[in-house]
Amino acid sequence: MPIKKRGTGLTAVADAWQLADIDVTASYPIRPYTAVMAEVAKRIANGQMKCEMVHGEGEHAQFSIAHGASMAGARATTGSSGVGVTYAFETYSPIAGGRCPIQALIGDRTLDPPGDFGSEHTDCLTLRDNGWIYGWAENAQEALDNSLLCFRIGEDPEIMLPQIVAMDGYFVTHISQDYVMPDQAQVDKFLPPFKPEFRLDVNKPVIMGPQIEPEMGPPLEWDRNVVMERVKELIPKATAEFNKIFGAKYAPFVDEYMTDDADMVFLLQGAHAVTCRSAIKYLREAGYKVGMCRLRWIRPFPDAALQQILPKFKVVGVIDTNTSYGAAGGGGVLLVETRASVSEVANKPIIQGFTSGLGGETITHEEFFKMADMMKQTLDAGKIIQSSTWVNFNDYDKAAIEVKAAWEQAAPSTK
Amino acid sequence: MAVAEMIKSIAQAPEKEYYLPGHRTCAGCGPALAYRLIAKASGKNTIFIGPTGCMYVANTSYACGPWAVPWTHAQITNGGAVASGIEVAFKQLIKKGKIKDEFPNIIVMAGDGGAIDIGLQAASSMMYRGHDVLFLMYDNESYANTGIQVSPMTPYGATTMFTPSGPEIPEAKKFFPKDPMAIFCSGGHPEVKYGATASISYPVDLMNKVRKGLAVEGPAFLHVQCPCPKGWTYPADRTVELGKLAVETGMWFLYEIEDGVKKWNYMPKKLKPVEEYLQTQGRFSHLQPEHVAKMQAWVNQRTQLLGMEVPLPPAQ
């Protein structure tokens, strides 16, 4: 029987890893992802999980250990946060290129400087060009579910790619919440055992990762490109099957909220969707016809889904909880990807960018109201007023202008 | 391999090869010779991990490789970590009954850079954690794959692309090399129960050390000197001869440390002057008498430090 539990995104993923009967995991401490390893260590010590935990000497080693374990045929996991994610950078492409479907849990965290523990999506987004499958979970339940879904998609013999279960640090990794742990029979029905066609086997010797000549590289890269396209096809199928077996209601790519009659929407990913929904209720009462689109995946990017969905609206406000200094349009990664997705669509909406929720700050109701107000001005003007806006820094809404004027009056020397 | 069966002579060495012809190593390549002997000694139930280096690039060109056993690439940084993952995976999968394999011989074939320089962290941690892996360092005393650049194992006074000799730096490389046996096999890594130095010029000794390293439970370390005609600048037919000359002049030593006890495997009656070794190689051709004297003083000091009691040449 499924069990009702109270826990965090980290204990929820530990539950998923237990249900998936992982063989090897590799740890190294860094906040905020660390508690998943503490949880797994406890379960190994008390016999609840049959798994070998290797204490890596750093994140580079963690991912390398999981890579080696996967080549030997094990279902292997690891995880990290912040600068730990970037310390392991060398290993991401070899793991994906070697078609080793390991799974990493990333509880995101601001990159240094300034040594901020808070959630920010930048660390994990730096991996987006390496060929890993990933998306952000909104809460503990989705973290657990994404873990199982990722194993299923990544280990598919036609795919064989590593995956990241990403989640907002603290908001999802640490806030205690209710979720349901499915039972083993459900999981066994959904997730077959990991049996790779090729592994390190002395009775069937293979050579893995050989050096090649320049003309032999592009076909391998083409294959990695093709397989990512195949992931886009598999996601709806696997999600539908997941929903059926576990009684869930996930949209394959984009979770929509109050979009039926909306003329403008917030587009974002991860835990800030929770506050966003609540802010939308107030905004609706105030007469704003606003909704929300939450991305379930960042790789592969749900471009086809957005091409279907976004033309329904007049203005899209993309909220980036990440930095991509000097990016096209002045915003973050999601703004660039969203604009590119619909660039060739005839009746595309006006897309403007907001940078908010950096450094682990909550995006407050007031900030959502401000963004809605700025989107409304865009709607009324029928054109972009400002390509992208860092909320609380260069807002152009009326309330913000008034606050700024008051501040300048109080401190004239800063003019 | 539970118990090491020792090889008594080269005539009794196994005939079966697991490192086969069909690669692009240079004529006279020391590391290729090492690979052949090591693969012969370890046999069929072996998995090699090859961090980036000559033995990756020159062996696996064109997406194939000369091994008759499984081989995988690792980054130059992480041979020890990838091997750790492979080892725990086999242990766990066998324990859970998910595979029926016999636990294999797992050998990391790392160059000096992949073992003691950029790969040091992963190697050290693998040994600290006690993984049942033979970490083998084939030492050709430079980053040879990229065209001969200095590594921590490059001898004092050798020229490389990054250490040319010139009026401001007449001796070329200024530092003396690291001592990997001191790092891995002198108590600093308590799980390492067996460590040894070896040379391609003493093939029976090398093969037996591979077998001993594989027979011990837990990590083992082998430091194998492999002369490199291209990097050291000498004619390709002198590789084996130079390996012997290194031992006869104290530029290389053959010993093993088993459970903390050191044993000499070969001790010359007396050391030949180091100059006899230096003059065979182009990389030392610029050295002045004061540099040769400095090298001799280092050899003499090191010989005494290691406890080799043989007559030494004068150091001046």
XYZ file of C-alpha atoms in Angstrom, chain A residues 20-24 50-52 54-58 60-62 64-75 87 90-91 94 195 199-213 215-216, chain B residues 24 44-47 56-57 60-73 75-78 81-82 84-86 88-90 92-93 95-96 98-101 104 121-123 125-126 128-129 131:
100
model
C 14.319 1.722 -7.320
C 16.752 -0.560 -5.434
C 19.821 1.489 -6.361
C 23.115 -0.405 -6.100
C 25.663 2.371 -5.634
C 20.976 -2.737 -0.064
C 23.330 -0.244 -1.553
C 27.015 0.675 -1.394
C 31.112 5.563 -1.503
C 32.318 8.709 0.228
C 33.834 10.646 -2.638
C 36.599 13.144 -1.984
C 34.678 15.815 -3.869
C 34.258 15.372 -9.342
C 34.872 12.017 -7.686
C 31.186 11.530 -6.843
C 33.153 9.652 -11.565
C 32.303 6.902 -9.071
C 28.707 6.789 -10.265
C 29.981 6.722 -13.853
C 32.211 3.724 -13.125
C 29.434 1.919 -11.275
C 27.058 2.441 -14.180
C 29.570 1.053 -16.669
C 29.757 -2.063 -14.517
C 25.966 -2.401 -14.746
C 24.812 -0.859 -11.473
C 21.936 1.554 -10.963
C 33.360 21.413 -9.447
C 34.448 17.777 -16.456
C 32.496 14.609 -15.810
C 31.706 11.897 -20.591
C 20.016 -4.283 -17.536
C 28.621 -3.359 -19.508
C 32.126 -4.200 -18.342
C 31.971 -7.996 -18.637
C 35.039 -10.200 -19.071
C 32.964 -12.764 -20.946
C 31.808 -10.188 -23.463
C 34.697 -7.708 -23.636
C 33.965 -4.232 -24.945
C 36.019 -1.070 -25.203
C 34.309 1.997 -23.782
C 35.175 5.593 -24.572
C 37.942 5.052 -27.122
C 39.841 7.904 -28.733
C 38.619 8.593 -32.246
C 39.640 10.599 -35.265
C 35.724 12.722 -38.705
C 34.339 10.058 -36.358
C 49.793 3.193 -32.914
C 41.290 -13.034 -18.919
C 39.350 -12.015 -15.809
C 40.587 -8.445 -15.979
C 39.116 -4.998 -16.545
C 44.674 5.880 -24.274
C 45.418 7.931 -27.366
C 42.411 3.423 -29.061
C 42.648 5.504 -32.207
C 39.858 4.888 -34.704
C 37.406 3.763 -32.024
C 39.001 0.389 -31.445
C 41.635 -0.952 -29.104
C 44.149 -3.792 -28.834
C 42.749 -5.441 -25.697
C 41.089 -8.854 -25.528
C 39.620 -7.888 -22.149
C 37.201 -5.069 -21.231
C 38.779 -1.647 -21.236
C 37.297 1.723 -20.423
C 38.554 5.242 -20.706
C 39.437 11.204 -17.635
C 43.071 11.947 -16.793
C 41.734 13.277 -13.495
C 39.616 10.427 -12.238
C 37.345 7.327 -8.783
C 36.003 5.498 -11.845
C 36.229 2.781 -7.210
C 32.772 2.889 -8.781
C 33.430 -0.201 -10.875
C 31.807 -1.333 -5.560
C 29.364 -2.049 -8.380
C 30.772 -5.541 -8.924
C 27.229 -5.070 -4.771
C 25.809 -6.693 -7.919
C 26.195 -9.759 -3.421
C 22.649 -8.998 -4.563
C 22.069 -9.455 -9.960
C 25.063 -10.808 -11.934
C 26.860 -14.152 -11.888
C 30.362 -12.809 -12.604
C 37.392 -9.358 -11.709
C 43.401 13.156 -5.568
C 41.374 10.332 -7.107
C 44.252 7.836 -6.716
C 41.137 8.513 -2.213
C 40.732 5.172 -3.960
C 42.337 5.443 1.329
C 38.907 3.860 0.875
C 38.969 -0.481 -2.975
